Coordinates of C-alpha atoms (C1' of nucleotides) in Angstrom, one line a residue:
Chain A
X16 CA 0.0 0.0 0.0
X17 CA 2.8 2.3 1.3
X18 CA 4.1 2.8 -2.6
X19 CA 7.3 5.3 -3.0
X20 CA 7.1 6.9 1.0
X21 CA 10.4 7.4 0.8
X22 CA 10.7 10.1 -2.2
X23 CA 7.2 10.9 -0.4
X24 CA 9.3 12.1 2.6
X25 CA 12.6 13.2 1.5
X26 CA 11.9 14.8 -2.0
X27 CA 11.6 18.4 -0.9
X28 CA 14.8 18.0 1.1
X29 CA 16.7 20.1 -1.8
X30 CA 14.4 23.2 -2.7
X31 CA 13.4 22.9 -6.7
X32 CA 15.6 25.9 -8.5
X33 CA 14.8 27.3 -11.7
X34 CA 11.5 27.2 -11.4
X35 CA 10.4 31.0 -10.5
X36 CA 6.6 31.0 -12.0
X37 CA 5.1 27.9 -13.8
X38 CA 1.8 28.2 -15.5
X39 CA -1.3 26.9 -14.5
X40 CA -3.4 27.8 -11.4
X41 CA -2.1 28.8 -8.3
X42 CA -2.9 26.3 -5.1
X43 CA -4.8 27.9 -2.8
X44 CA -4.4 24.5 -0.7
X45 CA -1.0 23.3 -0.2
X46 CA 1.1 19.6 1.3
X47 CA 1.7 21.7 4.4
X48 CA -1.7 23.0 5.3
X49 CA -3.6 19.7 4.4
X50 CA -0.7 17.9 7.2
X51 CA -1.4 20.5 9.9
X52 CA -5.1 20.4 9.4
X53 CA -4.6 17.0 9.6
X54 CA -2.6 16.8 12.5
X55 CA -5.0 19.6 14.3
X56 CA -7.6 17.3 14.0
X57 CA -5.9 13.9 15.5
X58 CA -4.3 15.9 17.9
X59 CA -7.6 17.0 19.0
X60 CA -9.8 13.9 18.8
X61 CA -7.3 11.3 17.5
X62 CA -6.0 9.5 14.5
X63 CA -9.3 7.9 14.3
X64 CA -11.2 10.8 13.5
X65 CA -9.0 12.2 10.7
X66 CA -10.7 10.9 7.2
X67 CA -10.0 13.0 4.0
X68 CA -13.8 14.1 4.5
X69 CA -13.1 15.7 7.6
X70 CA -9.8 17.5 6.8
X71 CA -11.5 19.0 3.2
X72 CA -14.1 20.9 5.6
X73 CA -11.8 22.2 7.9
X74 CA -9.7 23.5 4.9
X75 CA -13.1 24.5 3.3
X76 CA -12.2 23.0 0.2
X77 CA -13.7 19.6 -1.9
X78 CA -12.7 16.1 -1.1
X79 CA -10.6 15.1 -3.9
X80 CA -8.8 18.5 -3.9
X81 CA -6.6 17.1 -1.5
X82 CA -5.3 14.4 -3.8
X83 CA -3.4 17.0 -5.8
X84 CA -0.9 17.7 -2.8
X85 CA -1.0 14.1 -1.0
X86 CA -1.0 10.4 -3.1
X87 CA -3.4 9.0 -0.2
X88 CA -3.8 8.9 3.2
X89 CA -1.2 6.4 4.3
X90 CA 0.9 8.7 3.0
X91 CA -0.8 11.5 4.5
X92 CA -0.2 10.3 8.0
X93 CA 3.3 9.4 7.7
X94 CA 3.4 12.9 6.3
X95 CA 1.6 14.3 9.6
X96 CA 4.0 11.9 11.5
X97 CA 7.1 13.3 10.0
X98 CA 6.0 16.9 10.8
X99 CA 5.2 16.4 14.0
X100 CA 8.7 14.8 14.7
X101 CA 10.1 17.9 13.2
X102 CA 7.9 20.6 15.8
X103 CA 9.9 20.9 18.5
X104 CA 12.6 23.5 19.1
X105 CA 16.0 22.4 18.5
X106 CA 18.1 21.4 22.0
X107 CA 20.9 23.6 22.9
X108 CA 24.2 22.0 23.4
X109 CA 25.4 20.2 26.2
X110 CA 28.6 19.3 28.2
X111 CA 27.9 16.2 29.6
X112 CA 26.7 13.3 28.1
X113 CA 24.1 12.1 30.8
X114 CA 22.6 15.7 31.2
X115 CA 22.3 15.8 27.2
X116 CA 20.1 12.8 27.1
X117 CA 17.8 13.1 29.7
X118 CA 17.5 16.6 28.2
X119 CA 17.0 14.6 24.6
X120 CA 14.4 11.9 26.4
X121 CA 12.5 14.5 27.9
X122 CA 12.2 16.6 24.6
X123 CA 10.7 13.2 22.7
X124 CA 8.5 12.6 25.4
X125 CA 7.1 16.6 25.7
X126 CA 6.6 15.5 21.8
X127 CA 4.7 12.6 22.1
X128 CA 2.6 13.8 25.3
X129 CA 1.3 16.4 22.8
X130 CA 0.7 13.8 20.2
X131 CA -1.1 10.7 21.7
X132 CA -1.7 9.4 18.1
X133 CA 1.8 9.5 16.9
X134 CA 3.3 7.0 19.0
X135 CA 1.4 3.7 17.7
X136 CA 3.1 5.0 14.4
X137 CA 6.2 5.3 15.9
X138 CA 6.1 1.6 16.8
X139 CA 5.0 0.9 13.1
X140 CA 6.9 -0.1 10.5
X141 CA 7.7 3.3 8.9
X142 CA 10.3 5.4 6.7
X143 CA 12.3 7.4 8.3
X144 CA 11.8 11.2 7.4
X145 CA 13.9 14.4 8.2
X146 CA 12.0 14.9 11.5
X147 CA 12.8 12.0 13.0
X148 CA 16.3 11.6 11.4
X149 CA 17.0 14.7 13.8
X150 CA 16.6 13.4 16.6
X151 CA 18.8 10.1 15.7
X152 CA 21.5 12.3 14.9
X153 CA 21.4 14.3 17.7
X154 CA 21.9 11.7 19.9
X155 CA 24.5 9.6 17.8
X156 CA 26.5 13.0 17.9
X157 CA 26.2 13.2 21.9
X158 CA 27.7 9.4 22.2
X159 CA 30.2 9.9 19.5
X160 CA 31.6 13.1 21.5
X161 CA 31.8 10.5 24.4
X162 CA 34.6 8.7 22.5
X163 CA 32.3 5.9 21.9
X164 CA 32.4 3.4 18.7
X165 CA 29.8 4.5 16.2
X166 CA 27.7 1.2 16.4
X167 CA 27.6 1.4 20.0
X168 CA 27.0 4.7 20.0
X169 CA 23.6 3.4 18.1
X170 CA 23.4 0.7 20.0
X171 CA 23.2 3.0 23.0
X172 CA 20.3 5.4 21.4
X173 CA 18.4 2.3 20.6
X174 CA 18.8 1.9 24.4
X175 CA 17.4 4.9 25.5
X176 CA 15.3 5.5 22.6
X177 CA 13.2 2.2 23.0
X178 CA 12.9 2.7 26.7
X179 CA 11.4 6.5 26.2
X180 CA 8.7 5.0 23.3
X181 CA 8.1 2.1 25.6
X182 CA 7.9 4.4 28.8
X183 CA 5.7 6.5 27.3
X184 CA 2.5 3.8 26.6
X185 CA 0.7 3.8 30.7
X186 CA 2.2 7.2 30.6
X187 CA -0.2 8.7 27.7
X188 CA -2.8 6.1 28.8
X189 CA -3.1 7.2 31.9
X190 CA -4.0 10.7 31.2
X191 CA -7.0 9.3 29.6
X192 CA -7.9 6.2 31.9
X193 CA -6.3 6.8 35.3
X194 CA -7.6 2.6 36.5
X195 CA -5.0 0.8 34.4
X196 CA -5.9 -1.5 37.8
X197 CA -9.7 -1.6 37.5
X198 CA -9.4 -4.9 36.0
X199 CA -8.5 -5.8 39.6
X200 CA -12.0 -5.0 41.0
X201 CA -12.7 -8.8 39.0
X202 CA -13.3 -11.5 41.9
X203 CA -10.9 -14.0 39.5
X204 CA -8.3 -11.4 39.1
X205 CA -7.2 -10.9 43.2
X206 CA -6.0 -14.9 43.3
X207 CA -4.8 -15.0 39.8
X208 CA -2.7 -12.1 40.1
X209 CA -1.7 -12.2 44.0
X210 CA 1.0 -9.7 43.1
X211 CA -0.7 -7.1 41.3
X212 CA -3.0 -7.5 44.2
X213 CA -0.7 -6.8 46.8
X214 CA 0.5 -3.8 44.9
X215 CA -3.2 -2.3 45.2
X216 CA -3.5 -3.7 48.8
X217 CA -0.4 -1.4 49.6
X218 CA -2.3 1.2 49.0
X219 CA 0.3 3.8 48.0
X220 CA -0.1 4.0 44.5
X221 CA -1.7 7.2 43.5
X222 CA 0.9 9.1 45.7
X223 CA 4.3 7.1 45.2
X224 CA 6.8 9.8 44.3
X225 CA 8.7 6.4 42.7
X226 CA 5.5 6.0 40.5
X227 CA 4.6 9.7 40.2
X228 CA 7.6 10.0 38.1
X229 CA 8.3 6.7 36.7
X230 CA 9.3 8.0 33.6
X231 CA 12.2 9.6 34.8
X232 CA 13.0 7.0 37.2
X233 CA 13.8 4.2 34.6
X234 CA 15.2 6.7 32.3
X235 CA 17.7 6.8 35.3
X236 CA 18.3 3.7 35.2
X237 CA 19.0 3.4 31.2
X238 CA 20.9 6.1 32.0
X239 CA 22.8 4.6 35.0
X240 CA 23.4 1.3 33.0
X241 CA 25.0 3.4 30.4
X242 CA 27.5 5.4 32.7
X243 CA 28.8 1.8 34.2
X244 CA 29.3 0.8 30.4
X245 CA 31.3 4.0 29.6
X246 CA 33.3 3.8 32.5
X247 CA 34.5 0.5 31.9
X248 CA 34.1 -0.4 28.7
X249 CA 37.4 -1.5 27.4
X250 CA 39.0 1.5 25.8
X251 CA 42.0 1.0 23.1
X252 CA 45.3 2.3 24.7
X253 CA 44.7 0.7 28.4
X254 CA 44.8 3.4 31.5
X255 CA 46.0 6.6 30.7
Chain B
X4 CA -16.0 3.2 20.1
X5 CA -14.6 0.7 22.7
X6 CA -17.7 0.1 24.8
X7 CA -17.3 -2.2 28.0
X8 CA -13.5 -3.8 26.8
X9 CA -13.3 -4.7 30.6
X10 CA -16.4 -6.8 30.7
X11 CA -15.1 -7.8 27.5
X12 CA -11.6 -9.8 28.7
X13 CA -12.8 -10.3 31.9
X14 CA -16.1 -11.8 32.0
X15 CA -14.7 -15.1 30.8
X16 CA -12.5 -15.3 33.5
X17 CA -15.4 -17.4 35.8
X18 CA -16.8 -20.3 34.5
X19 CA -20.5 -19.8 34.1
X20 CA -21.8 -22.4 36.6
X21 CA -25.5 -24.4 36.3
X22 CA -26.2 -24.4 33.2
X23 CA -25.9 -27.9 31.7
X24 CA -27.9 -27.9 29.1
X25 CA -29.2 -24.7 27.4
X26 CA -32.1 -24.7 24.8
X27 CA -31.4 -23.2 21.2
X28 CA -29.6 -24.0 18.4
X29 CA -25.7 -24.9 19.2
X30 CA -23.6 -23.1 18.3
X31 CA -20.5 -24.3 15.9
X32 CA -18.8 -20.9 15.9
X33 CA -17.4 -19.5 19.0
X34 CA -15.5 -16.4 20.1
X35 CA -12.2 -18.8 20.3
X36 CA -12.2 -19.9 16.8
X37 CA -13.3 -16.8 15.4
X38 CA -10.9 -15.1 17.4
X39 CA -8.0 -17.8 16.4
X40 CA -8.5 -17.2 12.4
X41 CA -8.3 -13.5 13.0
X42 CA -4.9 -13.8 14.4
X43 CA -3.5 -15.8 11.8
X44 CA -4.8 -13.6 9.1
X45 CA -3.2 -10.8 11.1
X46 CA 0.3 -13.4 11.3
X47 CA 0.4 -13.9 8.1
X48 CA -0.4 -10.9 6.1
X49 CA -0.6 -7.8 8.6
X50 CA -3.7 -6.5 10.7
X51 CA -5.0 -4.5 8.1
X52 CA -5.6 -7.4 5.9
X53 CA -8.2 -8.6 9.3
X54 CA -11.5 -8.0 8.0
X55 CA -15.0 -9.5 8.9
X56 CA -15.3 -11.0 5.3
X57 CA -12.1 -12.3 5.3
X58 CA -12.9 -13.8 9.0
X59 CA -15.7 -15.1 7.3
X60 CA -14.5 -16.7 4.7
X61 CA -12.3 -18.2 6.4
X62 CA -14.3 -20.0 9.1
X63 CA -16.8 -21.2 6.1
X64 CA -19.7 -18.7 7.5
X65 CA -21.6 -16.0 6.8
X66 CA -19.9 -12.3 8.0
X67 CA -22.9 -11.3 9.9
X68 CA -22.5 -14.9 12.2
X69 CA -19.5 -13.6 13.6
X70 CA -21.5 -10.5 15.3
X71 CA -23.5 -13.1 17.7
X72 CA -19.9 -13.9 19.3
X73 CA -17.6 -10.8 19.1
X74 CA -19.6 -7.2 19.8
X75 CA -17.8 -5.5 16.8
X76 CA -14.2 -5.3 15.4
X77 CA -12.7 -3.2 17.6
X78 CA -14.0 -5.6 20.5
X79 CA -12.1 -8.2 18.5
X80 CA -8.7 -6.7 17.8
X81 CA -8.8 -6.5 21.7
X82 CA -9.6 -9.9 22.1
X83 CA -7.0 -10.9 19.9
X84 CA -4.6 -9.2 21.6
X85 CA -5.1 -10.6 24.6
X86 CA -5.5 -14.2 23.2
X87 CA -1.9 -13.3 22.0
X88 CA -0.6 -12.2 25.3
X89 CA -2.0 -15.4 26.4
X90 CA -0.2 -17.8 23.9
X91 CA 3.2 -18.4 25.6
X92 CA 4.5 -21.1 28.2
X93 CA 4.5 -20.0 31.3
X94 CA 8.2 -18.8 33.0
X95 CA 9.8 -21.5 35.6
X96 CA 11.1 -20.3 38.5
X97 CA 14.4 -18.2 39.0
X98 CA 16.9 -18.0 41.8
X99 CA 18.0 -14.5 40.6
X100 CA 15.5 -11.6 39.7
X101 CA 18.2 -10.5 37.2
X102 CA 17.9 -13.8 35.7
X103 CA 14.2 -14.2 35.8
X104 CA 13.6 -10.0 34.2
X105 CA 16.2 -11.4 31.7
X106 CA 14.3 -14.8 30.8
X107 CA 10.4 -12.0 31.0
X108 CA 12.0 -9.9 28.3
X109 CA 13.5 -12.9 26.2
X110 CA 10.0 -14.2 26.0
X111 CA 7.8 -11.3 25.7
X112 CA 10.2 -10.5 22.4
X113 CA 9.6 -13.9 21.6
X114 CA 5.8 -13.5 21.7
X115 CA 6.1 -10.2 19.6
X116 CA 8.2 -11.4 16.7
X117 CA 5.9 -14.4 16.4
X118 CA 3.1 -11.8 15.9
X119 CA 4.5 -8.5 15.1
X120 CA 1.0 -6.5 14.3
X121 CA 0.7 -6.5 18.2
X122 CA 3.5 -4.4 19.0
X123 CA 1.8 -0.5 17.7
X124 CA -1.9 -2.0 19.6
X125 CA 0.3 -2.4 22.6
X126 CA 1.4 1.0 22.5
X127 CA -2.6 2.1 21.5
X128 CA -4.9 2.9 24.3
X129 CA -5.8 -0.2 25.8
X130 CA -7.5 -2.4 28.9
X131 CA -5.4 -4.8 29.9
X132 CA -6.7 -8.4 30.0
X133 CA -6.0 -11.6 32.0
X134 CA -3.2 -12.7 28.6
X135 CA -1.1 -9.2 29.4
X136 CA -1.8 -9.5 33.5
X137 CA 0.3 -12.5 33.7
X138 CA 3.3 -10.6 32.9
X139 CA 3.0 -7.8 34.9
X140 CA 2.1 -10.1 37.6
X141 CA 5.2 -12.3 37.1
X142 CA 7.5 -9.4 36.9
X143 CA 6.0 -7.7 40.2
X144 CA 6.3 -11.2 42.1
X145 CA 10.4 -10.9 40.7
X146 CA 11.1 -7.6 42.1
X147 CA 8.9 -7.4 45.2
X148 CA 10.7 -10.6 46.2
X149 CA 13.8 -8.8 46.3
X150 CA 12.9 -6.9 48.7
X151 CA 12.0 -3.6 46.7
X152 CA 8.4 -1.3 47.9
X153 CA 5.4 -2.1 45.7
X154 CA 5.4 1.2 44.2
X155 CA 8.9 1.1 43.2
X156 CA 8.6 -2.4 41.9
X157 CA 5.9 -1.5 39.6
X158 CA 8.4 1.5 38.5
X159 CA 10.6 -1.4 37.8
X160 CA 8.9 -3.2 35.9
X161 CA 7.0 -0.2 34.0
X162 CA 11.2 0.4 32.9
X163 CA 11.7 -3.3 31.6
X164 CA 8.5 -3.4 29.9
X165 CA 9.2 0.2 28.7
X166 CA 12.8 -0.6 26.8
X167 CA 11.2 -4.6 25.6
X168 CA 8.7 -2.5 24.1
X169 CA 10.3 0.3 22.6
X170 CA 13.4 -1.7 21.9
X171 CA 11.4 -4.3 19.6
X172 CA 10.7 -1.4 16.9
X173 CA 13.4 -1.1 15.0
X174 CA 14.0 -5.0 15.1
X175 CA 10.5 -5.8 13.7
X176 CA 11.1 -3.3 11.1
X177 CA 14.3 -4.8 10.3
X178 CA 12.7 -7.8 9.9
X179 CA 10.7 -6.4 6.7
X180 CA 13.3 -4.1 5.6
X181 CA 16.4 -3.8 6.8
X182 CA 17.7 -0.5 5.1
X183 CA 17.0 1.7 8.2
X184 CA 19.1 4.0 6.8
X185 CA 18.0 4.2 3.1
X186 CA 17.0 8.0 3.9
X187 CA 20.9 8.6 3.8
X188 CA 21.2 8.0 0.0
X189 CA 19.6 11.4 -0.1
X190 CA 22.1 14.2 -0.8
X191 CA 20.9 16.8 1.2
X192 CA 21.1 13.9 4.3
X193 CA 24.6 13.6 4.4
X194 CA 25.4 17.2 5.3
X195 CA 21.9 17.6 7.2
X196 CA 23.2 14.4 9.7
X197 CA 27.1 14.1 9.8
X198 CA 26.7 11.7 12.7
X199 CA 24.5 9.6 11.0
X200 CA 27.0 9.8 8.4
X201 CA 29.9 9.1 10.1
X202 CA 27.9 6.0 11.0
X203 CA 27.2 4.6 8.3
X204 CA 30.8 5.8 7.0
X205 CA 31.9 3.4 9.5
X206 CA 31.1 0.4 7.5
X207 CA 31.0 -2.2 10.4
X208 CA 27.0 -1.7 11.0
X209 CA 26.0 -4.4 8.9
X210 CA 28.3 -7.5 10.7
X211 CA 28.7 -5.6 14.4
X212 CA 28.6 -7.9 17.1
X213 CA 27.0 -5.1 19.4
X214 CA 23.9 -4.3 17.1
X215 CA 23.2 -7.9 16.2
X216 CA 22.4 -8.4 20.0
X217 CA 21.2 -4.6 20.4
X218 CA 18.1 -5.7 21.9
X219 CA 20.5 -7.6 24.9
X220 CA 22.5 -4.8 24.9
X221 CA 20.2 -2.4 26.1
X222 CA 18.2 -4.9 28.0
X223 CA 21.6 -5.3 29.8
X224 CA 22.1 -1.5 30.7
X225 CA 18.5 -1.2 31.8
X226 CA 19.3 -4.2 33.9
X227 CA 22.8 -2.7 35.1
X228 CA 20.9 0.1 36.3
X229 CA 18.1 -1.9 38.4
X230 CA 21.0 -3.8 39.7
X231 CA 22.4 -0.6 41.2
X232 CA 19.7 0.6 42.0
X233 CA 18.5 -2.4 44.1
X234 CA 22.1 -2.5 45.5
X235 CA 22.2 1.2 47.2
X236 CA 18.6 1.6 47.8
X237 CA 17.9 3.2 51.1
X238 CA 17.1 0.6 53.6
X239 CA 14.4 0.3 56.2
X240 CA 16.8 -1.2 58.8
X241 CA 20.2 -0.2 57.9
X242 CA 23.3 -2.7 57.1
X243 CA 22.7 -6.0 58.7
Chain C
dG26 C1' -6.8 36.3 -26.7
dA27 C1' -5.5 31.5 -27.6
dT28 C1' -3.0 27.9 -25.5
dC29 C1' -1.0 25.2 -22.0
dG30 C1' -0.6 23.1 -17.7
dA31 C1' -1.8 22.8 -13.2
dT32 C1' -5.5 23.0 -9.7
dG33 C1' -10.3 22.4 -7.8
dC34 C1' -13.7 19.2 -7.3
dG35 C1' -18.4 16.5 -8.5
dT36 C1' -19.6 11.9 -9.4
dA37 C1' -19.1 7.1 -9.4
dT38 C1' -17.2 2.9 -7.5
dG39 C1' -16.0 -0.4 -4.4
dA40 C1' -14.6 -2.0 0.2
dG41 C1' -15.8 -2.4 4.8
dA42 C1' -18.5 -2.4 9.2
dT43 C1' -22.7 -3.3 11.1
dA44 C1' -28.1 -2.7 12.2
dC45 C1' -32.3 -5.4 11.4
dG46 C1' -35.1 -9.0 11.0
dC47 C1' -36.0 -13.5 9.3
dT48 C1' -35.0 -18.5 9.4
dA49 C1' -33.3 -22.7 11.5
dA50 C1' -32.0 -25.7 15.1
dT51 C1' -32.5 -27.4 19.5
dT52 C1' -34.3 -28.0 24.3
dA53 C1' -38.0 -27.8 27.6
dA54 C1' -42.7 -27.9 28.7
dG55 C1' -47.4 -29.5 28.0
Chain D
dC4 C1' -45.6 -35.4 19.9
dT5 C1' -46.6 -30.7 19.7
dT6 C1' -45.6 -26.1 20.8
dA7 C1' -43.2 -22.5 22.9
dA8 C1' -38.8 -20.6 24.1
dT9 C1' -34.3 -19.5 23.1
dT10 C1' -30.3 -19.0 20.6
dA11 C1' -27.3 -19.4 16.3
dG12 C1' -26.7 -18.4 11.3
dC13 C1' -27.0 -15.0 8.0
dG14 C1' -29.0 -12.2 3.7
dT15 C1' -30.0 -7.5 2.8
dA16 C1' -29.7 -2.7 3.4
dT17 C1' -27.2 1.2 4.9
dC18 C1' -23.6 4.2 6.0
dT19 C1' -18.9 5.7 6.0
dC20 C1' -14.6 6.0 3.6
dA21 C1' -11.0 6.2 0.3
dT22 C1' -10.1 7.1 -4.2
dA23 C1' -10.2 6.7 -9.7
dC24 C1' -11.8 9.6 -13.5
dG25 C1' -12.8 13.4 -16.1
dC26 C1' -14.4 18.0 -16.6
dA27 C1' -14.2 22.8 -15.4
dT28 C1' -11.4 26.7 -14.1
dC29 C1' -7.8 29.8 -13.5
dG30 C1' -3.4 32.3 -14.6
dA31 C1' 0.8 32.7 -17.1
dT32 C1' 2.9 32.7 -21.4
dC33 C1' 3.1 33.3 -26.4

DNA sequence: GATCGATGCGTATGAGATACGCTAATTAAG
DNA sequence: CTTAATTAGCGTATCTCATACGCATCGATC
């Protein structure tokens, strides 16, 4: 279905020269308005509720007007997933490698918080487009700078990258359905799943400071498994 | 759209007791079977090729039969990805909790590369059901055994689950297409992402030890960092 | 002002989910 | 053995969507 997404995603990379006025009739509509209406409206009421339909109303404009700018809607939403990547201020540099990532996790998950529907396409297969190839380099740079081999330097943002995407799931849920434990109020559940029912018994749940911010808790850790590995991680001329 | 998805995976979970015999016609379809066909469309050939025809067809029976078992499609993806969750042999006993969250994320990985269309519905909105409560259950019973506060074993696990998760992207893609990194054929890339550059400039991606297993890797630092963690908690009662 | 080439978009098509209501198959009651 | 009760199977009709096709329109260029 997904025919040529990567042209789709990369060709305006290089601005088209030579070209100052073509004829034909200007476009009123335009890629870029069609993706943010797009996105508006999934940010707003989710992915679900973003048809072609609804998008040509908001931009006042028919249906199959759209098609001129965007081959389909697959493509449309890797489109709206690609700029979305891409809308967030760039990160300022940092000296240490540790403070640069959290800084780096917390910028993806600010992203993602404000764009519940893009992180089921994140975990899709997909292209990768300029937005997200931002980020990826970003981060490759900041364990490069740390002396480490490129493939473990990748290795290493896989690390940290899969734990913020994975992090993120109860996270986002949560805002909408704060009982990811009501399923515990079922008279099978309390004997089948003694320790998710000790959990609740404890009581402390809603006002952990551990769960409160579990996000940056095991980002810690990812973090803290990383530090042991660059301290000893066999370096090539021995002690200095 | 999603109606009652808790009465949904949980009603099941008692046996419906005295009733032997029921009167009307017996039924030859069942939630099971129809469930069952759906997931290996969805194995074979992707989710999106899941339709209620297709079902039908399938199971030899008309599409509308398949509404007097399963309340609608949606109902059914979540059925399905429970039934998934569900489909594993369960984990024997460990001495070590490092070597039991090893052995958890070894098979949830497993479960998700044997059905990779479950991986963006796990980061989706969902309920969870009795197949996905195991885990958590058998992860919580790991850490709180060691000794760690309810709270901050959920935390624990919530940073496991998080990396498995997020970590399995890029290795399901890979799977389908393994050229990540096709985006950097694109001449405006190169300059746009010198780390990503100098990456792929570094030839050994393809045969390096350290991506090959990047999915222990990272499970490995996650793990590192649990392990200090667990080490230089505070304790109620001091040093023995 | 005639032509060209792109845009805007109405209409038609086909896929997909599902509401409704009828039919068929059993069991239980008389 | 009827007959009523109850539940499964499913054809048809509808509604929502994505999208192919082709015509109309608009400006720039010649």
């Amino acid at each position: 279905m997904a025919g040529d997404m990567y042209g789709l995603l990369w060709e305006r990379e290089l601005p088209v020269e030579g070209r100052g006025r073509r004829p034909g009739r200007p476009s009123g509509l335009s890629r870029e308005r069609i993706v943010a209406e797009a996105t508006a409206i999934a940010d707003a009421e989710g992915l679900h509720q973003v048809s072609m339909k609804r998008i040509a109303d908001g931009l006042d404009c028919g249906v199959m007007s759209l098609y001129r700018h965007v081959p389909g809607k697959d493509e449309l939403v890797a489109l709206m997933y690609d700029a979305t990547m891409a809308d967030a201020p760039p990160l300022p540099e940092f000296a240490d490698w540790r403070d640069a990532m959290h800084a780096w996790a917390m910028a993806v998950r600010t992203l993602f918080r404000a764009h519940p529907w893009a992180l089921p396409l994140a975990t899709a297969n997909h292209m990768m487009g300029p937005g997200e190839a931002y980020w990826l380099d970003w981060a490759l740079g900041v364990f490069t700078r740390t002396g480490l081999d490129a493939d473990v330097s990748l290795a290493a943002v896989l690390a940290v990258n899969g734990y913020v995407g994975g992090a993120l799931r109860p996270e986002l849920q949560g805002q909408d359905d704060p009982q990811w434990f009501r399923f515990m109020r079922h008279p099978a559940a309390a004997e089948r799943f003694p320790n998710v029912q000790r959990l609740i018994d404890s009581g402390g749940i809603a006002d952990s400071p551990v769960l409160k911010d579990s996000f940056e808790f095991g980002l810690g850790l990812v973090l803290d498994g990383l530090e042991r590995y660059i301290e000893t991680r066999p370096r090539p001329g021995g002690e200095p």
